[in-house]
PDB file of N, CA and C in Angstrom:
ATOM      1  N   MET A 247      11.285   5.248  12.305  1.00 70.00           N
ATOM      2  CA  MET A 247      10.756   4.139  11.238  1.00 70.00           C
ATOM      3  C   MET A 247       9.414   3.915  11.882  1.00 70.00           C
ATOM      4  N   GLU A 248       8.066   4.032  10.787  1.00 90.00           N
ATOM      5  CA  GLU A 248       7.016   3.803  10.770  1.00 90.00           C
ATOM      6  C   GLU A 248       6.686   2.761  11.700  1.00 90.00           C
ATOM      7  N   TYR A 249       5.801   2.368  12.488  1.00 95.00           N
ATOM      8  CA  TYR A 249       5.017   1.038  12.478  1.00 95.00           C
ATOM      9  C   TYR A 249       3.503   0.556  12.091  1.00 95.00           C
ATOM     10  N   PRO A 250       3.312  -0.045  10.983  1.00 97.00           N
ATOM     11  CA  PRO A 250       1.821   0.011  10.574  1.00 97.00           C
ATOM     12  C   PRO A 250       0.734  -0.103  12.180  1.00 97.00           C
ATOM     13  N   ASN A 251      -0.307  -0.146  11.900  1.00 97.00           N
ATOM     14  CA  ASN A 251      -1.275   0.146  13.118  1.00 97.00           C
ATOM     15  C   ASN A 251      -2.879  -0.413  12.672  1.00 97.00           C
ATOM     16  N   LEU A 252      -3.527  -0.723  13.518  1.00 97.00           N
ATOM     17  CA  LEU A 252      -4.991  -0.718  13.089  1.00 97.00           C
ATOM     18  C   LEU A 252      -5.828   0.429  13.730  1.00 97.00           C
ATOM     19  N   THR A 253      -5.646   1.526  14.253  1.00 96.00           N
ATOM     20  CA  THR A 253      -5.796   2.564  14.345  1.00 96.00           C
ATOM     21  C   THR A 253      -7.284   2.867  13.759  1.00 96.00           C
ATOM     22  N   TYR A 254      -7.098   3.161  12.213  1.00 96.00           N
ATOM     23  CA  TYR A 254      -8.057   3.379  11.374  1.00 96.00           C
ATOM     24  C   TYR A 254      -9.302   2.549  11.727  1.00 96.00           C
ATOM     25  N   ILE A 255      -8.926   1.242  11.289  1.00 96.00           N
ATOM     26  CA  ILE A 255      -9.428  -0.029  11.218  1.00 96.00           C
ATOM     27  C   ILE A 255     -10.704   0.525  12.472  1.00 96.00           C
ATOM     28  N   GLU A 256      -9.841   0.446  13.744  1.00 96.00           N
ATOM     29  CA  GLU A 256     -10.531   0.354  14.783  1.00 96.00           C
ATOM     30  C   GLU A 256     -11.741   1.564  14.754  1.00 96.00           C
ATOM     31  N   GLN A 257     -11.613   2.651  14.672  1.00 96.00           N
ATOM     32  CA  GLN A 257     -12.428   3.916  14.191  1.00 96.00           C
ATOM     33  C   GLN A 257     -13.530   3.540  13.455  1.00 96.00           C
ATOM     34  N   LEU A 258     -13.292   2.848  12.079  1.00 95.00           N
ATOM     35  CA  LEU A 258     -14.152   2.344  11.333  1.00 95.00           C
ATOM     36  C   LEU A 258     -15.469   1.469  11.835  1.00 95.00           C
ATOM     37  N   ALA A 259     -14.660   0.570  12.485  1.00 96.00           N
ATOM     38  CA  ALA A 259     -15.482  -0.493  13.665  1.00 96.00           C
ATOM     39  C   ALA A 259     -16.269   0.213  14.072  1.00 96.00           C
ATOM     40  N   ARG A 260     -15.940   1.076  15.176  1.00 97.00           N
ATOM     41  CA  ARG A 260     -16.274   1.423  16.225  1.00 97.00           C
ATOM     42  C   ARG A 260     -17.110   0.381  16.958  1.00 97.00           C
ATOM     43  N   GLY A 261     -15.704  -0.078  17.609  1.00 96.00           N
ATOM     44  CA  GLY A 261     -15.846  -1.676  18.358  1.00 96.00           C
ATOM     45  C   GLY A 261     -16.775  -2.693  17.983  1.00 96.00           C
ATOM     46  N   ASP A 262     -17.125  -2.754  16.685  1.00 97.00           N
ATOM     47  CA  ASP A 262     -17.682  -3.688  16.059  1.00 97.00           C
ATOM     48  C   ASP A 262     -17.162  -4.902  15.663  1.00 97.00           C
ATOM     49  N   GLN A 263     -16.697  -5.736  16.602  1.00 97.00           N
ATOM     50  CA  GLN A 263     -15.691  -6.674  16.502  1.00 97.00           C
ATOM     51  C   GLN A 263     -15.581  -7.573  14.555  1.00 97.00           C
ATOM     52  N   LYS A 264     -16.969  -7.649  14.234  1.00 97.00           N
ATOM     53  CA  LYS A 264     -17.073  -8.325  13.157  1.00 97.00           C
ATOM     54  C   LYS A 264     -16.878  -7.345  11.984  1.00 97.00           C
ATOM     55  N   ILE A 265     -17.223  -6.114  11.957  1.00 97.00           N
ATOM     56  CA  ILE A 265     -16.484  -5.477  11.235  1.00 97.00           C
ATOM     57  C   ILE A 265     -15.298  -5.164  11.080  1.00 97.00           C
ATOM     58  N   ARG A 266     -14.770  -5.452  12.150  1.00 97.00           N
ATOM     59  CA  ARG A 266     -13.172  -5.111  12.529  1.00 97.00           C
ATOM     60  C   ARG A 266     -12.676  -6.348  11.437  1.00 97.00           C
ATOM     61  N   ALA A 267     -13.326  -7.375  11.814  1.00 97.00           N
ATOM     62  CA  ALA A 267     -12.642  -8.577  11.429  1.00 97.00           C
ATOM     63  C   ALA A 267     -12.829  -8.397   9.346  1.00 97.00           C
ATOM     64  N   THR A 268     -13.798  -8.153   9.062  1.00 97.00           N
ATOM     65  CA  THR A 268     -14.015  -7.927   7.610  1.00 97.00           C
ATOM     66  C   THR A 268     -13.363  -7.285   6.994  1.00 97.00           C
ATOM     67  N   LEU A 269     -13.043  -5.787   7.710  1.00 96.00           N
ATOM     68  CA  LEU A 269     -12.316  -5.067   7.236  1.00 96.00           C
ATOM     69  C   LEU A 269     -10.736  -5.702   7.173  1.00 96.00           C
ATOM     70  N   ILE A 270     -10.335  -6.554   8.177  1.00 97.00           N
ATOM     71  CA  ILE A 270      -8.749  -7.300   8.247  1.00 97.00           C
ATOM     72  C   ILE A 270      -9.160  -8.110   7.053  1.00 97.00           C
ATOM     73  N   ASP A 271      -9.921  -8.841   7.174  1.00 97.00           N
ATOM     74  CA  ASP A 271     -10.056  -9.814   6.157  1.00 97.00           C
ATOM     75  C   ASP A 271     -10.015  -9.443   4.273  1.00 97.00           C
ATOM     76  N   VAL A 272     -10.433  -8.317   4.133  1.00 96.00           N
ATOM     77  CA  VAL A 272     -10.223  -7.268   2.912  1.00 96.00           C
ATOM     78  C   VAL A 272      -9.177  -7.243   2.527  1.00 96.00           C
ATOM     79  N   ILE A 273      -8.733  -6.580   3.862  1.00 96.00           N
ATOM     80  CA  ILE A 273      -6.993  -6.145   3.415  1.00 96.00           C
ATOM     81  C   ILE A 273      -6.100  -7.053   3.245  1.00 96.00           C
ATOM     82  N   LYS A 274      -6.208  -8.415   4.186  1.00 97.00           N
ATOM     83  CA  LYS A 274      -5.376  -9.462   4.145  1.00 97.00           C
ATOM     84  C   LYS A 274      -5.840 -10.509   2.300  1.00 97.00           C
ATOM     85  N   THR A 275      -6.807  -9.939   2.069  1.00 97.00           N
ATOM     86  CA  THR A 275      -6.937 -10.541   0.802  1.00 97.00           C
ATOM     87  C   THR A 275      -6.641  -9.504  -0.845  1.00 97.00           C
ATOM     88  N   GLU A 276      -6.866  -8.680  -0.878  1.00 97.00           N
ATOM     89  CA  GLU A 276      -6.705  -7.161  -1.177  1.00 97.00           C
ATOM     90  C   GLU A 276      -5.066  -7.051  -1.641  1.00 97.00           C
ATOM     91  N   PHE A 277      -3.957  -6.470   0.080  1.00 98.00           N
ATOM     92  CA  PHE A 277      -3.199  -6.286  -0.449  1.00 98.00           C
ATOM     93  C   PHE A 277      -2.215  -7.205  -1.114  1.00 98.00           C
ATOM     94  N   PRO A 278      -1.866  -8.532  -0.550  1.00 98.00           N
ATOM     95  CA  PRO A 278      -1.109  -9.102  -1.630  1.00 98.00           C
ATOM     96  C   PRO A 278      -1.285  -9.271  -3.186  1.00 98.00           C
ATOM     97  N   GLU A 279      -2.586  -9.136  -3.673  1.00 98.00           N
ATOM     98  CA  GLU A 279      -2.823  -8.862  -4.986  1.00 98.00           C
ATOM     99  C   GLU A 279      -2.543  -7.757  -5.810  1.00 98.00           C
ATOM    100  N   GLU A 280      -2.575  -7.137  -4.432  1.00 98.00           N
ATOM    101  CA  GLU A 280      -1.995  -5.336  -5.367  1.00 98.00           C
ATOM    102  C   GLU A 280      -0.603  -5.631  -5.250  1.00 98.00           C
ATOM    103  N   LYS A 281      -0.333  -6.042  -4.551  1.00 98.00           N
ATOM    104  CA  LYS A 281       1.693  -6.249  -4.445  1.00 98.00           C
ATOM    105  C   LYS A 281       1.816  -6.728  -5.603  1.00 98.00           C
ATOM    106  N   GLN A 282       1.508  -7.828  -6.160  1.00 98.00           N
ATOM    107  CA  GLN A 282       1.640  -8.878  -6.993  1.00 98.00           C
ATOM    108  C   GLN A 282       1.560  -7.727  -8.443  1.00 98.00           C
ATOM    109  N   ASP A 283       0.297  -7.326  -8.341  1.00 98.00           N
ATOM    110  CA  ASP A 283       0.205  -6.596  -9.357  1.00 98.00           C
ATOM    111  C   ASP A 283       1.276  -5.334  -9.934  1.00 98.00           C
ATOM    112  N   TYR A 284       1.749  -4.636  -8.883  1.00 98.00           N
ATOM    113  CA  TYR A 284       2.899  -3.923  -8.797  1.00 98.00           C
ATOM    114  C   TYR A 284       3.943  -4.327  -9.280  1.00 98.00           C
ATOM    115  N   TYR A 285       4.353  -5.520  -9.106  1.00 98.00           N
ATOM    116  CA  TYR A 285       5.756  -6.542  -9.247  1.00 98.00           C
ATOM    117  C   TYR A 285       5.224  -6.595 -10.545  1.00 98.00           C
ATOM    118  N   ASP A 286       4.412  -7.192 -10.998  1.00 98.00           N
ATOM    119  CA  ASP A 286       3.835  -7.622 -12.683  1.00 98.00           C
ATOM    120  C   ASP A 286       4.267  -6.575 -13.179  1.00 98.00           C
ATOM    121  N   SER A 287       3.375  -5.459 -12.939  1.00 97.00           N
ATOM    122  CA  SER A 287       3.984  -3.996 -13.483  1.00 97.00           C
ATOM    123  C   SER A 287       5.032  -3.837 -14.096  1.00 97.00           C
ATOM    124  N   LEU A 288       5.490  -3.919 -13.014  1.00 97.00           N
ATOM    125  CA  LEU A 288       7.199  -3.293 -13.380  1.00 97.00           C
ATOM    126  C   LEU A 288       8.171  -4.288 -13.497  1.00 97.00           C
ATOM    127  N   GLU A 289       8.057  -5.509 -13.697  1.00 97.00           N
ATOM    128  CA  GLU A 289       8.833  -6.176 -14.582  1.00 97.00           C
ATOM    129  C   GLU A 289       8.075  -6.231 -16.155  1.00 97.00           C
ATOM    130  N   LYS A 290       7.153  -5.629 -16.600  1.00 97.00           N
ATOM    131  CA  LYS A 290       6.601  -5.232 -17.390  1.00 97.00           C
ATOM    132  C   LYS A 290       7.071  -3.756 -18.525  1.00 97.00           C
ATOM    133  N   LYS A 291       8.013  -3.308 -17.073  1.00 94.00           N
ATOM    134  CA  LYS A 291       7.984  -1.378 -17.550  1.00 94.00           C
ATOM    135  C   LYS A 291       7.223  -0.812 -17.968  1.00 94.00           C
ATOM    136  N   ASP A 292       5.417  -0.857 -17.501  1.00 96.00           N
ATOM    137  CA  ASP A 292       4.242  -0.162 -18.123  1.00 96.00           C
ATOM    138  C   ASP A 292       4.091   0.386 -16.662  1.00 96.00           C
ATOM    139  N   TYR A 293       4.784   1.734 -17.217  1.00 96.00           N
ATOM    140  CA  TYR A 293       4.913   2.994 -16.535  1.00 96.00           C
ATOM    141  C   TYR A 293       3.253   3.564 -15.394  1.00 96.00           C
ATOM    142  N   LYS A 294       2.850   3.515 -16.839  1.00 96.00           N
ATOM    143  CA  LYS A 294       1.006   3.699 -16.486  1.00 96.00           C
ATOM    144  C   LYS A 294       0.434   2.461 -15.351  1.00 96.00           C
ATOM    145  N   LYS A 295       0.807   1.547 -15.703  1.00 98.00           N
ATOM    146  CA  LYS A 295       0.311   0.414 -14.848  1.00 98.00           C
ATOM    147  C   LYS A 295       0.545   0.388 -13.690  1.00 98.00           C
ATOM    148  N   ILE A 296       2.007   0.767 -13.675  1.00 98.00           N
ATOM    149  CA  ILE A 296       2.910   0.739 -11.943  1.00 98.00           C
ATOM    150  C   ILE A 296       2.148   2.171 -11.313  1.00 98.00           C
ATOM    151  N   GLU A 297       2.066   3.273 -11.913  1.00 97.00           N
ATOM    152  CA  GLU A 297       1.397   4.162 -11.111  1.00 97.00           C
ATOM    153  C   GLU A 297       0.310   4.372 -10.322  1.00 97.00           C
ATOM    154  N   GLU A 298      -0.542   3.349 -11.617  1.00 97.00           N
ATOM    155  CA  GLU A 298      -1.932   3.120 -10.496  1.00 97.00           C
ATOM    156  C   GLU A 298      -2.126   1.911  -9.735  1.00 97.00           C
ATOM    157  N   ASN A 299      -1.140   0.892  -9.692  1.00 98.00           N
ATOM    158  CA  ASN A 299      -0.798  -0.031  -8.955  1.00 98.00           C
ATOM    159  C   ASN A 299      -0.232   0.872  -7.667  1.00 98.00           C
ATOM    160  N   VAL A 300       0.757   1.978  -7.615  1.00 98.00           N
ATOM    161  CA  VAL A 300       1.156   2.551  -6.604  1.00 98.00           C
ATOM    162  C   VAL A 300      -0.156   2.964  -6.021  1.00 98.00           C
ATOM    163  N   HIS A 301      -0.852   3.629  -6.994  1.00 97.00           N
ATOM    164  CA  HIS A 301      -2.041   4.782  -6.525  1.00 97.00           C
ATOM    165  C   HIS A 301      -2.786   3.727  -5.733  1.00 97.00           C
ATOM    166  N   ARG A 302      -3.313   2.711  -6.063  1.00 97.00           N
ATOM    167  CA  ARG A 302      -4.250   1.729  -5.461  1.00 97.00           C
ATOM    168  C   ARG A 302      -2.977   1.182  -3.509  1.00 97.00           C
ATOM    169  N   LEU A 303      -2.082   0.988  -3.945  1.00 98.00           N
ATOM    170  CA  LEU A 303      -1.891   0.405  -2.098  1.00 98.00           C
ATOM    171  C   LEU A 303      -1.207   1.546  -1.554  1.00 98.00           C
ATOM    172  N   LYS A 304      -1.329   2.654  -2.013  1.00 97.00           N
ATOM    173  CA  LYS A 304      -1.132   4.327  -1.237  1.00 97.00           C
ATOM    174  C   LYS A 304      -2.035   4.102  -0.102  1.00 97.00           C
ATOM    175  N   HIS A 305      -3.387   3.944  -0.727  1.00 94.00           N
ATOM    176  CA  HIS A 305      -4.311   3.541   0.204  1.00 94.00           C
ATOM    177  C   HIS A 305      -4.375   2.720   1.368  1.00 94.00           C
ATOM    178  N   LYS A 306      -4.048   1.547   1.092  1.00 96.00           N
ATOM    179  CA  LYS A 306      -3.514   0.652   2.021  1.00 96.00           C
ATOM    180  C   LYS A 306      -2.439   0.865   2.750  1.00 96.00           C
ATOM    181  N   ILE A 307      -1.545   1.644   2.735  1.00 97.00           N
ATOM    182  CA  ILE A 307      -0.578   2.391   3.162  1.00 97.00           C
ATOM    183  C   ILE A 307      -1.445   3.315   4.049  1.00 97.00           C
ATOM    184  N   SER A 308      -2.095   3.892   3.895  1.00 96.00           N
ATOM    185  CA  SER A 308      -3.063   5.104   4.388  1.00 96.00           C
ATOM    186  C   SER A 308      -3.567   4.358   5.465  1.00 96.00           C
ATOM    187  N   ILE A 309      -4.428   3.277   5.229  1.00 96.00           N
ATOM    188  CA  ILE A 309      -5.344   2.152   6.185  1.00 96.00           C
ATOM    189  C   ILE A 309      -4.605   1.955   7.398  1.00 96.00           C
ATOM    190  N   PHE A 310      -3.597   1.641   6.815  1.00 97.00           N
ATOM    191  CA  PHE A 310      -2.862   1.338   8.153  1.00 97.00           C
ATOM    192  C   PHE A 310      -2.013   2.273   8.964  1.00 97.00           C
ATOM    193  N   GLY A 311      -2.111   3.662   8.861  1.00 95.00           N
ATOM    194  CA  GLY A 311      -1.538   4.801   9.771  1.00 95.00           C
ATOM    195  C   GLY A 311      -0.056   5.164   9.191  1.00 95.00           C
ATOM    196  N   LEU A 312      -0.101   4.657   8.364  1.00 97.00           N
ATOM    197  CA  LEU A 312       1.374   5.107   7.860  1.00 97.00           C
ATOM    198  C   LEU A 312       1.517   6.185   7.224  1.00 97.00           C
ATOM    199  N   GLU A 313       1.682   7.327   7.793  1.00 96.00           N
ATOM    200  CA  GLU A 313       1.375   9.026   7.111  1.00 96.00           C
ATOM    201  C   GLU A 313       2.782   8.947   6.111  1.00 96.00           C
ATOM    202  N   LYS A 314       4.102   8.947   6.984  1.00 97.00           N
ATOM    203  CA  LYS A 314       4.860   9.457   5.997  1.00 97.00           C
ATOM    204  C   LYS A 314       5.099   8.103   5.020  1.00 97.00           C
ATOM    205  N   SER A 315       5.020   7.205   5.144  1.00 98.00           N
ATOM    206  CA  SER A 315       5.101   5.830   4.028  1.00 98.00           C
ATOM    207  C   SER A 315       3.934   6.237   2.914  1.00 98.00           C
ATOM    208  N   TYR A 316       2.708   7.103   3.170  1.00 98.00           N
ATOM    209  CA  TYR A 316       1.999   7.630   2.174  1.00 98.00           C
ATOM    210  C   TYR A 316       2.436   8.710   1.464  1.00 98.00           C
ATOM    211  N   GLU A 317       3.458   9.392   2.213  1.00 98.00           N
ATOM    212  CA  GLU A 317       3.669  10.784   1.457  1.00 98.00           C
ATOM    213  C   GLU A 317       4.749  10.438   0.345  1.00 98.00           C
ATOM    214  N   LEU A 318       5.465   9.174   1.078  1.00 98.00           N
ATOM    215  CA  LEU A 318       6.444   8.631  -0.286  1.00 98.00           C
ATOM    216  C   LEU A 318       5.741   8.379  -0.985  1.00 98.00           C
ATOM    217  N   ALA A 319       4.970   7.188  -0.937  1.00 98.00           N
ATOM    218  CA  ALA A 319       4.250   6.468  -2.074  1.00 98.00           C
ATOM    219  C   ALA A 319       3.621   7.588  -3.061  1.00 98.00           C
ATOM    220  N   ASN A 320       3.216   8.725  -2.557  1.00 97.00           N
ATOM    221  CA  ASN A 320       2.725   9.755  -3.244  1.00 97.00           C
ATOM    222  C   ASN A 320       3.733  10.574  -3.857  1.00 97.00           C
ATOM    223  N   THR A 321       4.828  10.392  -3.377  1.00 98.00           N
ATOM    224  CA  THR A 321       6.042  11.330  -4.033  1.00 98.00           C
ATOM    225  C   THR A 321       6.127  10.307  -5.412  1.00 98.00           C
ATOM    226  N   TYR A 322       6.424   9.010  -4.873  1.00 98.00           N
ATOM    227  CA  TYR A 322       6.549   8.110  -6.117  1.00 98.00           C
ATOM    228  C   TYR A 322       6.136   7.505  -7.331  1.00 98.00           C
ATOM    229  N   GLU A 323       4.210   8.203  -6.798  1.00 98.00           N
ATOM    230  CA  GLU A 323       3.365   7.875  -7.730  1.00 98.00           C
ATOM    231  C   GLU A 323       3.156   9.196  -8.937  1.00 98.00           C
ATOM    232  N   HIS A 324       4.307   9.835  -8.324  1.00 97.00           N
ATOM    233  CA  HIS A 324       3.933  11.586  -9.261  1.00 97.00           C
ATOM    234  C   HIS A 324       5.401  11.155  -9.949  1.00 97.00           C
ATOM    235  N   ASN A 325       6.467  10.843  -9.402  1.00 98.00           N
ATOM    236  CA  ASN A 325       7.636  10.380 -10.143  1.00 98.00           C
ATOM    237  C   ASN A 325       7.594   9.383 -11.423  1.00 98.00           C
ATOM    238  N   LEU A 326       6.750   8.376 -11.163  1.00 97.00           N
ATOM    239  CA  LEU A 326       6.237   6.997 -12.461  1.00 97.00           C
ATOM    240  C   LEU A 326       5.427   8.130 -13.027  1.00 97.00           C
ATOM    241  N   ARG A 327       4.455   9.271 -13.324  1.00 96.00           N
ATOM    242  CA  ARG A 327       4.207   9.939 -14.587  1.00 96.00           C
ATOM    243  C   ARG A 327       5.163  10.447 -15.201  1.00 96.00           C
ATOM    244  N   GLU A 328       6.424  10.676 -14.714  1.00 96.00           N
ATOM    245  CA  GLU A 328       7.342  11.293 -15.308  1.00 96.00           C
ATOM    246  C   GLU A 328       8.484  10.190 -15.991  1.00 96.00           C
ATOM    247  N   LYS A 329       8.194   8.969 -15.864  1.00 95.00           N
ATOM    248  CA  LYS A 329       9.247   7.352 -15.863  1.00 95.00           C
ATOM    249  C   LYS A 329      10.376   7.612 -15.153  1.00 95.00           C
ATOM    250  N   ASN A 330      10.119   8.252 -14.021  1.00 96.00           N
ATOM    251  CA  ASN A 330      11.101   8.062 -13.262  1.00 96.00           C
ATOM    252  C   ASN A 330      10.810   7.400 -11.919  1.00 96.00           C
ATOM    253  N   ARG A 331      11.711   6.376 -11.708  1.00 97.00           N
ATOM    254  CA  ARG A 331      11.564   5.565 -10.734  1.00 97.00           C
ATOM    255  C   ARG A 331      12.098   5.889  -8.940  1.00 97.00           C
ATOM    256  N   ASP A 332      12.568   7.300  -8.779  1.00 97.00           N
ATOM    257  CA  ASP A 332      13.019   7.719  -7.690  1.00 97.00           C
ATOM    258  C   ASP A 332      12.035   7.236  -6.708  1.00 97.00           C
ATOM    259  N   GLY A 333      12.948   6.510  -5.937  1.00 97.00           N
ATOM    260  CA  GLY A 333      11.212   6.307  -4.548  1.00 97.00           C
ATOM    261  C   GLY A 333      10.881   4.724  -4.469  1.00 97.00           C
ATOM    262  N   ALA A 334      11.166   4.240  -5.407  1.00 98.00           N
ATOM    263  CA  ALA A 334      10.813   2.851  -5.835  1.00 98.00           C
ATOM    264  C   ALA A 334      11.089   2.144  -3.893  1.00 98.00           C
ATOM    265  N   GLU A 335      12.119   1.902  -3.933  1.00 98.00           N
ATOM    266  CA  GLU A 335      13.049   1.522  -3.133  1.00 98.00           C
ATOM    267  C   GLU A 335      12.430   1.763  -1.678  1.00 98.00           C
ATOM    268  N   ASP A 336      12.291   2.748  -1.510  1.00 97.00           N
ATOM    269  CA  ASP A 336      11.505   3.156  -0.379  1.00 97.00           C
ATOM    270  C   ASP A 336       9.874   3.163  -0.417  1.00 97.00           C
ATOM    271  N   PHE A 337       9.667   2.638  -1.277  1.00 98.00           N
ATOM    272  CA  PHE A 337       8.114   2.181  -1.712  1.00 98.00           C
ATOM    273  C   PHE A 337       7.761   0.742  -1.366  1.00 98.00           C
ATOM    274  N   GLU A 338       8.911   0.069  -2.163  1.00 98.00           N
ATOM    275  CA  GLU A 338       9.106  -1.499  -1.622  1.00 98.00           C
ATOM    276  C   GLU A 338       9.256  -1.982  -0.167  1.00 98.00           C
ATOM    277  N   GLN A 339       9.887  -0.930   0.462  1.00 98.00           N
ATOM    278  CA  GLN A 339       9.939  -1.498   1.583  1.00 98.00           C
ATOM    279  C   GLN A 339       9.138  -1.435   2.907  1.00 98.00           C
ATOM    280  N   ILE A 340       8.204  -0.142   2.008  1.00 98.00           N
ATOM    281  CA  ILE A 340       6.971  -0.243   2.442  1.00 98.00           C
ATOM    282  C   ILE A 340       6.075  -1.060   2.722  1.00 98.00           C
ATOM    283  N   LEU A 341       6.300  -1.978   1.265  1.00 98.00           N
ATOM    284  CA  LEU A 341       5.411  -2.994   0.524  1.00 98.00           C
ATOM    285  C   LEU A 341       5.776  -3.750   1.990  1.00 98.00           C
ATOM    286  N   THR A 342       7.024  -4.456   2.061  1.00 98.00           N
ATOM    287  CA  THR A 342       7.419  -5.562   2.822  1.00 98.00           C
ATOM    288  C   THR A 342       7.644  -5.398   4.241  1.00 98.00           C
ATOM    289  N   THR A 343       7.445  -3.673   4.533  1.00 97.00           N
ATOM    290  CA  THR A 343       6.912  -3.912   6.206  1.00 97.00           C
ATOM    291  C   THR A 343       5.060  -4.493   6.532  1.00 97.00           C
ATOM    292  N   ILE A 344       4.761  -4.002   5.446  1.00 98.00           N
ATOM    293  CA  ILE A 344       3.088  -4.142   5.812  1.00 98.00           C
ATOM    294  C   ILE A 344       2.985  -5.696   5.144  1.00 98.00           C
ATOM    295  N   THR A 345       3.709  -6.320   4.616  1.00 98.00           N
ATOM    296  CA  THR A 345       3.625  -7.653   4.267  1.00 98.00           C
ATOM    297  C   THR A 345       3.840  -8.478   5.568  1.00 98.00           C
ATOM    298  N   ALA A 346       4.610  -8.354   6.148  1.00 97.00           N
ATOM    299  CA  ALA A 346       5.412  -8.622   7.439  1.00 97.00           C
ATOM    300  C   ALA A 346       4.165  -8.216   8.843  1.00 97.00           C
ATOM    301  N   TYR A 347       3.567  -7.305   8.763  1.00 97.00           N
ATOM    302  CA  TYR A 347       2.410  -6.974   9.403  1.00 97.00           C
ATOM    303  C   TYR A 347       1.289  -7.543   9.626  1.00 97.00           C
ATOM    304  N   ILE A 348       0.797  -7.683   8.102  1.00 97.00           N
ATOM    305  CA  ILE A 348      -0.347  -8.355   7.957  1.00 97.00           C
ATOM    306  C   ILE A 348      -0.345 -10.120   8.780  1.00 97.00           C
ATOM    307  N   LYS A 349       0.907 -10.273   8.492  1.00 96.00           N
ATOM    308  CA  LYS A 349       0.865 -12.032   8.456  1.00 96.00           C
ATOM    309  C   LYS A 349       0.934 -11.743  10.824  1.00 96.00           C
ATOM    310  N   THR A 350       0.611 -10.605  11.228  1.00 95.00           N
ATOM    311  CA  THR A 350       0.399 -10.754  13.130  1.00 95.00           C
ATOM    312  C   THR A 350      -0.841 -10.627  13.318  1.00 95.00           C
ATOM    313  N   ILE A 351      -1.739  -9.898  11.653  1.00 94.00           N
ATOM    314  CA  ILE A 351      -2.602  -9.805  12.410  1.00 94.00           C
ATOM    315  C   ILE A 351      -4.216 -11.006  11.983  1.00 94.00           C
TER     316      ILE A 351
END
């Protein structure tokens, strides 16, 4: 199991605590909104919108250094193009993991 980390954010900030805090604030704001958009489109069974939501969330997964999770999300995104939800359970577990991690930073 992979665990989220701030390594990429630290690299971007280059030791500047203000930039680091800003990046974290942006993620803490955007991630829950994007996650809710995903679940809303899922409820509507709007596969195109679900795919778009996964695409946006995939980048947040990457920011947290979750390489294997990124690949799972990428596969799920491609499956959605065929209206295939294979990978949804893994993807949603990733969202749960990130949600829990965000509460700690």
